PDB file of C-alpha atoms in Angstrom:
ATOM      1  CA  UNK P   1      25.465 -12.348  -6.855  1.00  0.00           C
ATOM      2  CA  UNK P   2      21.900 -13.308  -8.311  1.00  0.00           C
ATOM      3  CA  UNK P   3      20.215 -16.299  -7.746  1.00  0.00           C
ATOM      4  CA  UNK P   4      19.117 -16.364 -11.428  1.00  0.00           C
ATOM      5  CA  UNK P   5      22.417 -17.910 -12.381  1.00  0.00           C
ATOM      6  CA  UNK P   6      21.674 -20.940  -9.748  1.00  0.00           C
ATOM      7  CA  UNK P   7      18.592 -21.950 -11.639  1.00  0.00           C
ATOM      8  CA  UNK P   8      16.499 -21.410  -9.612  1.00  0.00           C
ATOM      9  CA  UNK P   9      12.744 -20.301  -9.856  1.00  0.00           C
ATOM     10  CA  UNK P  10      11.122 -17.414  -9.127  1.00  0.00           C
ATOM     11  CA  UNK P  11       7.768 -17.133  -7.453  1.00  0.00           C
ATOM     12  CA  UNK P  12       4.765 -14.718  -6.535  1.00  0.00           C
ATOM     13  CA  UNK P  13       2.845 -15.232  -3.799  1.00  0.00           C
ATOM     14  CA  UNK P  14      -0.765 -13.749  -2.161  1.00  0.00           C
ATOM     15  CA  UNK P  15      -0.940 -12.720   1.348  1.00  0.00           C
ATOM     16  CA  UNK P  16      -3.612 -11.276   3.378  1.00  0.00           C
ATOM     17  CA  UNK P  17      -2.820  -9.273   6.586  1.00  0.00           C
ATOM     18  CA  UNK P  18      -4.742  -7.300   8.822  1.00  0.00           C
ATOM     19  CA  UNK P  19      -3.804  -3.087   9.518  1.00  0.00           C
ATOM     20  CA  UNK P  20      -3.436  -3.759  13.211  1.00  0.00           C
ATOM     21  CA  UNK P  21      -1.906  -0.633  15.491  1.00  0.00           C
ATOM     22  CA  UNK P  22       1.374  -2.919  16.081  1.00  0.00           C
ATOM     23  CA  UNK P  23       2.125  -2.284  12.193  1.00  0.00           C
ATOM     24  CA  UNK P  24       3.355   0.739  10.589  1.00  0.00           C
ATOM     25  CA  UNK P  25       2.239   0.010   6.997  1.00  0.00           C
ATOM     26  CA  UNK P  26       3.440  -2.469   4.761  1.00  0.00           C
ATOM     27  CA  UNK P  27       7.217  -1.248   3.981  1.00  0.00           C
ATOM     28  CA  UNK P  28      10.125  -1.497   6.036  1.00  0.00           C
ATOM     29  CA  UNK P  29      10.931   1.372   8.076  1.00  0.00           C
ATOM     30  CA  UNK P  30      14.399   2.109  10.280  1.00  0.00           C
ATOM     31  CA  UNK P  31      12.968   1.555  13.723  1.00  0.00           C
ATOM     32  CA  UNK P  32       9.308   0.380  13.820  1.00  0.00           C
ATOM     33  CA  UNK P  33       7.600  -2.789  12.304  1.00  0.00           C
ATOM     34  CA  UNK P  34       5.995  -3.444   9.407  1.00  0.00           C
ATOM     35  CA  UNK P  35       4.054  -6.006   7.381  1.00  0.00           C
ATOM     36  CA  UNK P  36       6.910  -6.421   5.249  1.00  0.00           C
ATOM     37  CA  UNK P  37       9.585  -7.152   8.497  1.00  0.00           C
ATOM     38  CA  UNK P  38       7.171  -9.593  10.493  1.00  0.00           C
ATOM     39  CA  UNK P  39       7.436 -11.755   6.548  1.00  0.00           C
ATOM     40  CA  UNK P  40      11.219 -11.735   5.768  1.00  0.00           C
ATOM     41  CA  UNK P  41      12.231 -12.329   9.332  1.00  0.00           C
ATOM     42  CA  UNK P  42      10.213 -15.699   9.255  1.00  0.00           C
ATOM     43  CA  UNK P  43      11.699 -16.377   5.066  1.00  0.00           C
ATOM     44  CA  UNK P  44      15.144 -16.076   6.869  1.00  0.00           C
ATOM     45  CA  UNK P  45      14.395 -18.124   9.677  1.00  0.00           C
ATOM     46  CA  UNK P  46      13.008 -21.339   7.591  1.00  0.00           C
ATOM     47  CA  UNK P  47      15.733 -20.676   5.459  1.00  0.00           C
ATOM     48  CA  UNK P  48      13.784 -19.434   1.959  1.00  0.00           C
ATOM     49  CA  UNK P  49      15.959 -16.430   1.548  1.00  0.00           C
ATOM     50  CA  UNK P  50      19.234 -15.327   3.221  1.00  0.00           C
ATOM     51  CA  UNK P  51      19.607 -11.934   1.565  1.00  0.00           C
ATOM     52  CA  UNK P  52      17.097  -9.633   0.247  1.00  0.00           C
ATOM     53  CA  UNK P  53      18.910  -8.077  -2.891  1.00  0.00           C
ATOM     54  CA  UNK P  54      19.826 -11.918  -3.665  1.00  0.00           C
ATOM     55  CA  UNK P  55      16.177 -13.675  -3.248  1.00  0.00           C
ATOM     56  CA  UNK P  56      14.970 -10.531  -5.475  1.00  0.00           C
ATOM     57  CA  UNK P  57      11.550 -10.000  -2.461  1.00  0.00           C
ATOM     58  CA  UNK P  58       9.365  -7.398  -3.650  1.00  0.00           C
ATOM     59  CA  UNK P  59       5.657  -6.346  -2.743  1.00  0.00           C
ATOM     60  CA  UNK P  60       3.484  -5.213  -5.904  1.00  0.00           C
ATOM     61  CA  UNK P  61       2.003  -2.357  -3.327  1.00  0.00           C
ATOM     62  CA  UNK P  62       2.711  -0.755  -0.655  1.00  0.00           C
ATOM     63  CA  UNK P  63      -0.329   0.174   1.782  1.00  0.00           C
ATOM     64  CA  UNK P  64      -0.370   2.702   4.716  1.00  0.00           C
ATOM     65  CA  UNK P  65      -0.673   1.770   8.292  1.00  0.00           C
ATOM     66  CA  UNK P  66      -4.078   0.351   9.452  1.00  0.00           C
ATOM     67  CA  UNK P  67      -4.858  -0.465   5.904  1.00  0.00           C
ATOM     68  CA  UNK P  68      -5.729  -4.452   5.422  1.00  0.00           C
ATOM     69  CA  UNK P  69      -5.534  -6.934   2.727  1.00  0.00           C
ATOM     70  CA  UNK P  70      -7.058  -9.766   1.284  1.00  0.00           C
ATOM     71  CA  UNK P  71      -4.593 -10.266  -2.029  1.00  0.00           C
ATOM     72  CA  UNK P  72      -1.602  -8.478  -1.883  1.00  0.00           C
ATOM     73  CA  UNK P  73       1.232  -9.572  -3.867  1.00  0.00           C
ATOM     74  CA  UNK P  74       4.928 -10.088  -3.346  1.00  0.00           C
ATOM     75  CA  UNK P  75       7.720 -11.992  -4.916  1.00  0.00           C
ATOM     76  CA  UNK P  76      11.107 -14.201  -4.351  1.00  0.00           C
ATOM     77  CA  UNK P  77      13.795 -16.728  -5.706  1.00  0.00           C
ATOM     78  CA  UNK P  78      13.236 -19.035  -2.628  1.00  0.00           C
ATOM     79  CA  UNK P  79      16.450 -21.062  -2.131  1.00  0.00           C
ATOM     80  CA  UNK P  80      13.853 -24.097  -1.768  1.00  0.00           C
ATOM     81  CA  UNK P  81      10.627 -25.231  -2.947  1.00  0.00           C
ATOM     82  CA  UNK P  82       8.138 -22.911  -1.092  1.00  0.00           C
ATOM     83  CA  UNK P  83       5.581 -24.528   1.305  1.00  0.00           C
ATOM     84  CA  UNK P  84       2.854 -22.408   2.208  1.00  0.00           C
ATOM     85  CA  UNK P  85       1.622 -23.664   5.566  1.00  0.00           C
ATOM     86  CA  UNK P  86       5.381 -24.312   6.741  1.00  0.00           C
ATOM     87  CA  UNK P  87       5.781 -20.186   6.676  1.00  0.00           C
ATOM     88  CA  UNK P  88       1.915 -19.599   7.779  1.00  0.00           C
ATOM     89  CA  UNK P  89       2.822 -21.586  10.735  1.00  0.00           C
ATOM     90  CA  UNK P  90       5.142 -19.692  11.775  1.00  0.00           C
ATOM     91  CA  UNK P  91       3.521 -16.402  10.738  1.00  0.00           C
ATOM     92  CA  UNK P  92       1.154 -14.572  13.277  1.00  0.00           C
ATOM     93  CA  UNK P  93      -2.581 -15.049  12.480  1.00  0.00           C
ATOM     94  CA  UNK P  94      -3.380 -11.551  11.593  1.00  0.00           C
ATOM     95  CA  UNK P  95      -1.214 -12.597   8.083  1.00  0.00           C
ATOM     96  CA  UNK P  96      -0.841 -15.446   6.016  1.00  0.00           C
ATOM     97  CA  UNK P  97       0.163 -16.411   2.589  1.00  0.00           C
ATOM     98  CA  UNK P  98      -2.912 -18.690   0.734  1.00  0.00           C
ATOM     99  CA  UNK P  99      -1.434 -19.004  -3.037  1.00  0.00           C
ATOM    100  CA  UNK P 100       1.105 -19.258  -5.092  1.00  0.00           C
ATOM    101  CA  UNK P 101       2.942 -19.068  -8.905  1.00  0.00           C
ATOM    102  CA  UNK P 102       5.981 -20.014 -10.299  1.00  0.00           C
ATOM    103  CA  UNK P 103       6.668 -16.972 -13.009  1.00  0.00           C
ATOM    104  CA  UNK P 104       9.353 -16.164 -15.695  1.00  0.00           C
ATOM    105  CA  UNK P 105      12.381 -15.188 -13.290  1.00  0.00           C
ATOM    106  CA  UNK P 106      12.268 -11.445 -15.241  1.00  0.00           C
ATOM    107  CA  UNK P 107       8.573 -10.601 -13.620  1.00  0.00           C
ATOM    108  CA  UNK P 108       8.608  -7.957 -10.930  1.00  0.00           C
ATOM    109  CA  UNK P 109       5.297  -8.376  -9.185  1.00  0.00           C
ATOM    110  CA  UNK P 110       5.117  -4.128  -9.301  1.00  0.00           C
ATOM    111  CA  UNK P 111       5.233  -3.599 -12.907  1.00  0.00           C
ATOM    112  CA  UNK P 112       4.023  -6.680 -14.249  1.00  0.00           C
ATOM    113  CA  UNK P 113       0.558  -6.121 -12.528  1.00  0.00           C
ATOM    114  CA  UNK P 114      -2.452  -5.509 -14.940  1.00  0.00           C
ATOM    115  CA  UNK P 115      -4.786  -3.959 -12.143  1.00  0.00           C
ATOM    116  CA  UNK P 116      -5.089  -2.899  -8.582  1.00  0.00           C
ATOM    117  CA  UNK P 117      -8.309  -3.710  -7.103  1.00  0.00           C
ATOM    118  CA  UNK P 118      -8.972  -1.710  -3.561  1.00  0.00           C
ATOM    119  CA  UNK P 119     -12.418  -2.033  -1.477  1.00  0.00           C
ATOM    120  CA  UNK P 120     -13.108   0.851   0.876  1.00  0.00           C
ATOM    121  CA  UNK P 121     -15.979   0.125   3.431  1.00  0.00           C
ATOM    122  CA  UNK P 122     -17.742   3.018   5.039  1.00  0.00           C
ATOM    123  CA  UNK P 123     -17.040   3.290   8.845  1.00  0.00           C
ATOM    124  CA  UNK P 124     -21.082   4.067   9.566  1.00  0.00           C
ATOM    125  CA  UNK P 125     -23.994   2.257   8.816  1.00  0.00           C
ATOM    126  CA  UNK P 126     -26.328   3.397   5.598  1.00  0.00           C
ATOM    127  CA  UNK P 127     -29.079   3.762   8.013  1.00  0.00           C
ATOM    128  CA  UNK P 128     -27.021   5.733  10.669  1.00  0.00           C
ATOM    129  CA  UNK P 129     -25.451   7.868   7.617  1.00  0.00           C
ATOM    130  CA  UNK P 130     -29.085   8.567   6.399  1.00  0.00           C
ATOM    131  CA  UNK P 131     -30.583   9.681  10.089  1.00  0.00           C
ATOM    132  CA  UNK P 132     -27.420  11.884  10.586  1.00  0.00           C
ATOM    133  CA  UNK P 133     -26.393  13.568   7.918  1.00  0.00           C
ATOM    134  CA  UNK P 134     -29.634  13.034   5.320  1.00  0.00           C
ATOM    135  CA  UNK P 135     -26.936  10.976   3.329  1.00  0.00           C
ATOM    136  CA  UNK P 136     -27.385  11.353  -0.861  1.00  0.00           C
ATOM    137  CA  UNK P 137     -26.700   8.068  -2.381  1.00  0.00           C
ATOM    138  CA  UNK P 138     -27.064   8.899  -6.067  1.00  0.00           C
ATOM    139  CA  UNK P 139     -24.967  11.936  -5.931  1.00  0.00           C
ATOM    140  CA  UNK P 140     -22.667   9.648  -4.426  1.00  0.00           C
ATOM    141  CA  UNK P 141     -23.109   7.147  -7.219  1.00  0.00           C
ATOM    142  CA  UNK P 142     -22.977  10.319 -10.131  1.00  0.00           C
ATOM    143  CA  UNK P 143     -19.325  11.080  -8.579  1.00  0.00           C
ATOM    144  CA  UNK P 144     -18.175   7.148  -8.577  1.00  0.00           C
ATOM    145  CA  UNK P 145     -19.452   7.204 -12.458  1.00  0.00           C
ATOM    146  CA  UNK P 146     -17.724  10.852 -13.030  1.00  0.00           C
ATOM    147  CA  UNK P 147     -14.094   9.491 -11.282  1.00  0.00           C
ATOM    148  CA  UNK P 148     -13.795   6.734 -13.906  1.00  0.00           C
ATOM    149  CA  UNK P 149     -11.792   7.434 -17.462  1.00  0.00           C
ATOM    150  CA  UNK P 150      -7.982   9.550 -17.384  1.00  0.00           C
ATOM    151  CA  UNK P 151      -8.116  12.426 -14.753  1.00  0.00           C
ATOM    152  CA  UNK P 152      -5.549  14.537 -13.363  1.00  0.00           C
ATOM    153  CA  UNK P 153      -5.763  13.331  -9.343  1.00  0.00           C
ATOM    154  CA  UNK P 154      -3.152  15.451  -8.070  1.00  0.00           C
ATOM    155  CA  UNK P 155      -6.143  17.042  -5.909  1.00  0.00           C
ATOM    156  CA  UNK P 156      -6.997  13.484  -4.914  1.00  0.00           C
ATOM    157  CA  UNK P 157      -3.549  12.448  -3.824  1.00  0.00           C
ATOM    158  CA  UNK P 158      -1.210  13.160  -1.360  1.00  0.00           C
ATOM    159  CA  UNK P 159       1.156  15.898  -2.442  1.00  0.00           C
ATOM    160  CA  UNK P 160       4.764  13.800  -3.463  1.00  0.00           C
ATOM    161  CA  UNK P 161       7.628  15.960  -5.066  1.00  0.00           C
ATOM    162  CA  UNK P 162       9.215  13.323  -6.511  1.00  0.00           C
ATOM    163  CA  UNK P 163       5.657  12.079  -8.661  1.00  0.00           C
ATOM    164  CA  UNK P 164       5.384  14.226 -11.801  1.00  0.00           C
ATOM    165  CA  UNK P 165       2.894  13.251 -13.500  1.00  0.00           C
ATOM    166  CA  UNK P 166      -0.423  12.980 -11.660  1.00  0.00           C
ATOM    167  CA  UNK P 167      -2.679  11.831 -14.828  1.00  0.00           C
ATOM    168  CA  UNK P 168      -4.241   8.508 -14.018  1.00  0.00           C
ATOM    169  CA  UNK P 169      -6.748   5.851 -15.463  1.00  0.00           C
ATOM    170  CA  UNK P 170      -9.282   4.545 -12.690  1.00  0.00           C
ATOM    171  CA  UNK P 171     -10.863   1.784 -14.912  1.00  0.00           C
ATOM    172  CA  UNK P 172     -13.756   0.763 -12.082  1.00  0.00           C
ATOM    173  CA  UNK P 173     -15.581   2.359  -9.837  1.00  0.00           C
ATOM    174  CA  UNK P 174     -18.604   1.672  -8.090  1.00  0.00           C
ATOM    175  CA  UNK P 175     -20.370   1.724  -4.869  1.00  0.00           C
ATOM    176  CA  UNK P 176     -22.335  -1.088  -3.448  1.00  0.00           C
ATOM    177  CA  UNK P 177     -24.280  -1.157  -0.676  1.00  0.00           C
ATOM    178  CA  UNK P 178     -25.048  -4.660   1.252  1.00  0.00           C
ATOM    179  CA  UNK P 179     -26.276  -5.668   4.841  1.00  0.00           C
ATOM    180  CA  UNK P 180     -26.634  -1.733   5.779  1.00  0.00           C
ATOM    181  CA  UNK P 181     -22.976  -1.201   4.487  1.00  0.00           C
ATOM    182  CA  UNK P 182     -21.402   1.059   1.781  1.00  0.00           C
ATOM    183  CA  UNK P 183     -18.880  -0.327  -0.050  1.00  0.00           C
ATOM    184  CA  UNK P 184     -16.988   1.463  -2.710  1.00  0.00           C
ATOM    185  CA  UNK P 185     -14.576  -0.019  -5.015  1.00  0.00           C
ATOM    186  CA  UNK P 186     -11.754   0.900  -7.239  1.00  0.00           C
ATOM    187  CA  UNK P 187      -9.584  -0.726 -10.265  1.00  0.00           C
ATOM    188  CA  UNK P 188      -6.673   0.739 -12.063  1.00  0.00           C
ATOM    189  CA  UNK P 189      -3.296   0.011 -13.173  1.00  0.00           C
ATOM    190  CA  UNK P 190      -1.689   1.965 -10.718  1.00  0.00           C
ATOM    191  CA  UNK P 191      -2.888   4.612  -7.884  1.00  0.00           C
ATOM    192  CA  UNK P 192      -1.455   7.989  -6.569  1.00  0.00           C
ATOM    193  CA  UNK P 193      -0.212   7.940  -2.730  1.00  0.00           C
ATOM    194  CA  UNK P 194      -3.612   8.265  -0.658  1.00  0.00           C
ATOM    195  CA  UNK P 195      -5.408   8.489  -3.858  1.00  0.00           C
ATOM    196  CA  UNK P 196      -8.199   6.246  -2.836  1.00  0.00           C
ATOM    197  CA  UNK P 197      -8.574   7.312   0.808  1.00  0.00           C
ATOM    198  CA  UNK P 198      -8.869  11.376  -0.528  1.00  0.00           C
ATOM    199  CA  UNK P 199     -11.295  10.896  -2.690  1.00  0.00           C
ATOM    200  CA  UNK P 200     -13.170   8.997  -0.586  1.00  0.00           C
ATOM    201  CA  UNK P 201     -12.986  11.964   2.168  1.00  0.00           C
ATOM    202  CA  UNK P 202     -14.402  14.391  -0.666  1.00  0.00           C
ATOM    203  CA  UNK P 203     -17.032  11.474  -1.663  1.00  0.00           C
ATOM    204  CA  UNK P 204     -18.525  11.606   1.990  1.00  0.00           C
ATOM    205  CA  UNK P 205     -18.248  14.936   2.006  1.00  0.00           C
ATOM    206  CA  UNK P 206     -20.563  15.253  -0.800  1.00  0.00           C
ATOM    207  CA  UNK P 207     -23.136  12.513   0.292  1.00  0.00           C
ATOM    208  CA  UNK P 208     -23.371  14.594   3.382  1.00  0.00           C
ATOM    209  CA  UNK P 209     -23.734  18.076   1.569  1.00  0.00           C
ATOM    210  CA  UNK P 210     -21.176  19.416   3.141  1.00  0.00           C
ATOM    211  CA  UNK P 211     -19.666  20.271  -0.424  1.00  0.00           C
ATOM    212  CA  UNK P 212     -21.915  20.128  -3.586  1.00  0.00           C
ATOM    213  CA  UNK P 213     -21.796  18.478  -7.008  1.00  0.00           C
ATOM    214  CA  UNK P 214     -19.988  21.585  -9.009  1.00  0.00           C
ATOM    215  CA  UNK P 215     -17.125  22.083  -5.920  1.00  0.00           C
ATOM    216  CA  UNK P 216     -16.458  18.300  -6.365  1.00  0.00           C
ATOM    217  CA  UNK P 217     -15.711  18.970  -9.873  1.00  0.00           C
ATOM    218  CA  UNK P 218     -13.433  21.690  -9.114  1.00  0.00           C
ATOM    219  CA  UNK P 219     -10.750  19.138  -7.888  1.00  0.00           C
ATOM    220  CA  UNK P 220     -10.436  17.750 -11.362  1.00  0.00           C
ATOM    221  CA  UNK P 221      -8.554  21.408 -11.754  1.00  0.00           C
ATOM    222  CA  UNK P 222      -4.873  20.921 -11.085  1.00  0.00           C
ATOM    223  CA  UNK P 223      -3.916  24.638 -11.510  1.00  0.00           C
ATOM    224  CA  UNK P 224      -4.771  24.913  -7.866  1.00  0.00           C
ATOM    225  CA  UNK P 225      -3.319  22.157  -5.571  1.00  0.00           C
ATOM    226  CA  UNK P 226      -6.241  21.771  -2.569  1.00  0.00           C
ATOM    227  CA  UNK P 227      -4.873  19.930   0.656  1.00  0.00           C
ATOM    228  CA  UNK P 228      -7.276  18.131   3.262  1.00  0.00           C
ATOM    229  CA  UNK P 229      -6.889  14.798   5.714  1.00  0.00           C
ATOM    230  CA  UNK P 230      -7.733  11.689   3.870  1.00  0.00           C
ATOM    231  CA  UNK P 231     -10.302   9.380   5.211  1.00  0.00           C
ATOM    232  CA  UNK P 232      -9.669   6.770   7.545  1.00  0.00           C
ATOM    233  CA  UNK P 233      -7.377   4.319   6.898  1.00  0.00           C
ATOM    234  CA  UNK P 234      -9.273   1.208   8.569  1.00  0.00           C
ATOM    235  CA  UNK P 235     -11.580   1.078   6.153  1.00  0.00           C
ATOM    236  CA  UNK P 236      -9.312   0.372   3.077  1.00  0.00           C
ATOM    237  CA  UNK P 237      -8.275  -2.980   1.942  1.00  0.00           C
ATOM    238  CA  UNK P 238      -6.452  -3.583  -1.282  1.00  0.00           C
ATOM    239  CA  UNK P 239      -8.522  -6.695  -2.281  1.00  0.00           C
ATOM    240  CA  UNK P 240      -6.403  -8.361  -5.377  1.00  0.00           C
ATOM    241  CA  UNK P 241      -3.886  -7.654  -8.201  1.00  0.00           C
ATOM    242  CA  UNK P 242      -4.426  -9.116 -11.344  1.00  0.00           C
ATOM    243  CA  UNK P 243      -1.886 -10.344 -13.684  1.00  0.00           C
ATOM    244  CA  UNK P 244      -1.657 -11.647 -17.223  1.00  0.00           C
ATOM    245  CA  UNK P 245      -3.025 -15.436 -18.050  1.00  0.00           C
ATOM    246  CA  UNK P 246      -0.078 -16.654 -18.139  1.00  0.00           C
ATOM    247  CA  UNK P 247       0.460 -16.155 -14.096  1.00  0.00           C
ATOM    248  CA  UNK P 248      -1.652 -18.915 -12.456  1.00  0.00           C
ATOM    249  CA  UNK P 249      -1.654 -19.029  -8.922  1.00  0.00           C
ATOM    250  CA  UNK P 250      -2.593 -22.155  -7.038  1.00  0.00           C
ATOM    251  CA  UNK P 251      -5.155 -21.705  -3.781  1.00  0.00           C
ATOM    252  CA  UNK P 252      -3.507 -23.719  -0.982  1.00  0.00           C
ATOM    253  CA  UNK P 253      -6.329 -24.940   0.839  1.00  0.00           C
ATOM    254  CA  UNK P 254      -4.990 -25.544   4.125  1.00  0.00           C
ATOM    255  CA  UNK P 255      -3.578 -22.119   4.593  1.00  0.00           C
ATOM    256  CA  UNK P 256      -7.254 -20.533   3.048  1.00  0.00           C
ATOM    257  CA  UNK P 257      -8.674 -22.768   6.270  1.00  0.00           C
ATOM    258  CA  UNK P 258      -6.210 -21.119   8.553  1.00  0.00           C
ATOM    259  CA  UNK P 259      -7.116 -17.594   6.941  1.00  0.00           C
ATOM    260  CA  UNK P 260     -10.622 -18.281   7.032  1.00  0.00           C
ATOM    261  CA  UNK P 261     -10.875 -19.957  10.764  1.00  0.00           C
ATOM    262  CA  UNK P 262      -8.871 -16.552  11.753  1.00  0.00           C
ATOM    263  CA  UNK P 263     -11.950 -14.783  10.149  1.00  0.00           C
ATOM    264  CA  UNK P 264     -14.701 -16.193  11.571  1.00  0.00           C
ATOM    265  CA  UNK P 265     -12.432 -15.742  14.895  1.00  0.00           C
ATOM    266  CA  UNK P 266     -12.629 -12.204  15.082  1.00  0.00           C
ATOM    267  CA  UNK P 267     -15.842 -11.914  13.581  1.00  0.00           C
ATOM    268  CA  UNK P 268     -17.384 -13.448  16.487  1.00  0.00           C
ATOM    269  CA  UNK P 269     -14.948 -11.648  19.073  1.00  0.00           C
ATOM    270  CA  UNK P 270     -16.325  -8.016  17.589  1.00  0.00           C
ATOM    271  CA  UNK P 271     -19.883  -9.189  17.347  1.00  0.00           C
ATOM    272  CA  UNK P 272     -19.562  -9.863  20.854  1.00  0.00           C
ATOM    273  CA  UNK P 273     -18.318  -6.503  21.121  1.00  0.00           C
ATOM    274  CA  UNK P 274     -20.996  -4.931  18.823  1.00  0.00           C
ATOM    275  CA  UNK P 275     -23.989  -6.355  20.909  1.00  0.00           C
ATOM    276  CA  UNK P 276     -22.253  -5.604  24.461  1.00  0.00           C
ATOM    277  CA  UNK P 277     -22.350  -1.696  23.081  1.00  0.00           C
ATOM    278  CA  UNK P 278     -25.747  -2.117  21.138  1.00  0.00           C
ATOM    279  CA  UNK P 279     -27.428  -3.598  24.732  1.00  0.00           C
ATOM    280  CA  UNK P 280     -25.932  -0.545  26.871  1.00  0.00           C
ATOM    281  CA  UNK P 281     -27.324   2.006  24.577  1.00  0.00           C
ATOM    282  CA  UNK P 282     -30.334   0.470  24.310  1.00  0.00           C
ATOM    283  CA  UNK P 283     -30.557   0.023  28.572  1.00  0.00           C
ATOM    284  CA  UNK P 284     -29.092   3.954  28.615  1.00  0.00           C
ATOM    285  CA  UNK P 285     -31.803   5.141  26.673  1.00  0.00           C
ATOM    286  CA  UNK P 286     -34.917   3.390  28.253  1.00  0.00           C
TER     287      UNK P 286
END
């Protein structure tokens, strides 16, 4: 039985939650926890939902494990008026839900997004990239500019007998490169299974010459299906979904506080980190 016939109102929400080891991606799995199990087990517990199929919970995306993100989205017909901090508080910190929408109880957060926005973040430093591996920015940049428009990605993608059609529309991309960082991000409607983690692989492949301009072209070429390991997964985070106008969420600001103070948390904890290693090279190498 539906909730819909109660009258009751359906709602999407944005969460953040950090890739951490303990998680095996975002969707439930027999046997192992996910991003996905850690939620409903606290919506059952404060008594939003009692029953999956009935409370309608869906994620717009699903994201592998040590992938992170800032505005994922996810839906439910909560069987009372949703309070944000009530289910942060009871939510690890590594995850936490910071707005919300009421939406027409049809919506399905999946289908009814307009775009997927994903950030990758190189796991080296420009400089370190440049020493190393003489790394070529503007080829680099060409590529970004050459991935955008329709494209066959089934080179790009994990291999997935059950996708057919491999054609997709990446509307954005574009790499960035702030505070000795490389940043590189993506927008489209919908992405290919490891779409965005592939072609970054082949991306700092080419900025390190290991493959050249004309061999990245080649992949555009789906006669020939060409398997390799994506890149690393830390470095991904799927940073928003858009939706039409008409879906206007409302920024709780005591549970972006929460998600912010957990920021700023680990930020110092690794910089600690970063300057304990940074002082032992330095010491090692006098």
């Amino acid at each position: 039985m539906s909730l819909k016939s109660e009258n009751l109102k359906k709602y999407f929400f944005k969460i953040y939650y950090i890739g951490k080891q303990k998680y095996h991606g975002s969707q439930r799995q027999s046997n192992v926890l996910t991003i996905e199990d850690q939620l409903i087990d606290i919506l059952i517990k404060r008594n939003y939902i009692d029953d999956l199929e009935r409370a309608e919970f869906e994620f717009a995306s699903r994201t592998d494990r040590y992938v992170s993100a800032r505005g994922a989205v996810f839906s439910i017909i909560p069987k009372k008026k949703p309070i944000l901090m009530e289910i942060n508080s009871f939510l690890p910190c590594e995850m936490g839900l910071w707005a919300s929408s009421p939406v027409p109880i049809n919506y399905s957060p999946r289908y009814h997004a307009v775009s997927r926005h994903y950030r990758y973040i190189f796991p080296e430093p420009l400089d370190y990239l440049i020493s190393e591996y003489n790394f070529n920015i503007d080829i680099v940049k060409k590529a970004c500019s050459q991935l955008e428009g329709i494209h066959n990605f089934q080179n790009f993608s994990k291999r997935d007998n059950s996708i057919e059609d491999t054609i997709r529309e990446l509307n954005f991309v574009n790499m960035t490169i702030s505070n000795n960082t490389v940043f590189i991000d993506f927008i489209s409607k919908s992405f290919l299974r490891q779409q965005i983690r592939r072609i970054i692989k082949k991306l700092m492949e080419l900025g390190k010459n290991e493959i050249s301009f004309e061999e990245f072209l080649t992949l555009f070429d789906a006669k020939k299906f060409v398997s390799y390991e994506p890149a690393n997964p830390n470095g991904l985070i799927l940073w928003d979904i858009q939706y039409n106008s008409n879906i206007k969420f409302q920024i709780n600001k005591k549970s972006v506080e929460r998600m912010q103070n957990y920021f700023v948390t680990q930020k110092q904890k690794n910089w600690l980190k970063f300057k304990l290693f940074s002082r032992l090279e330095e010491d090692y190498l006098r």
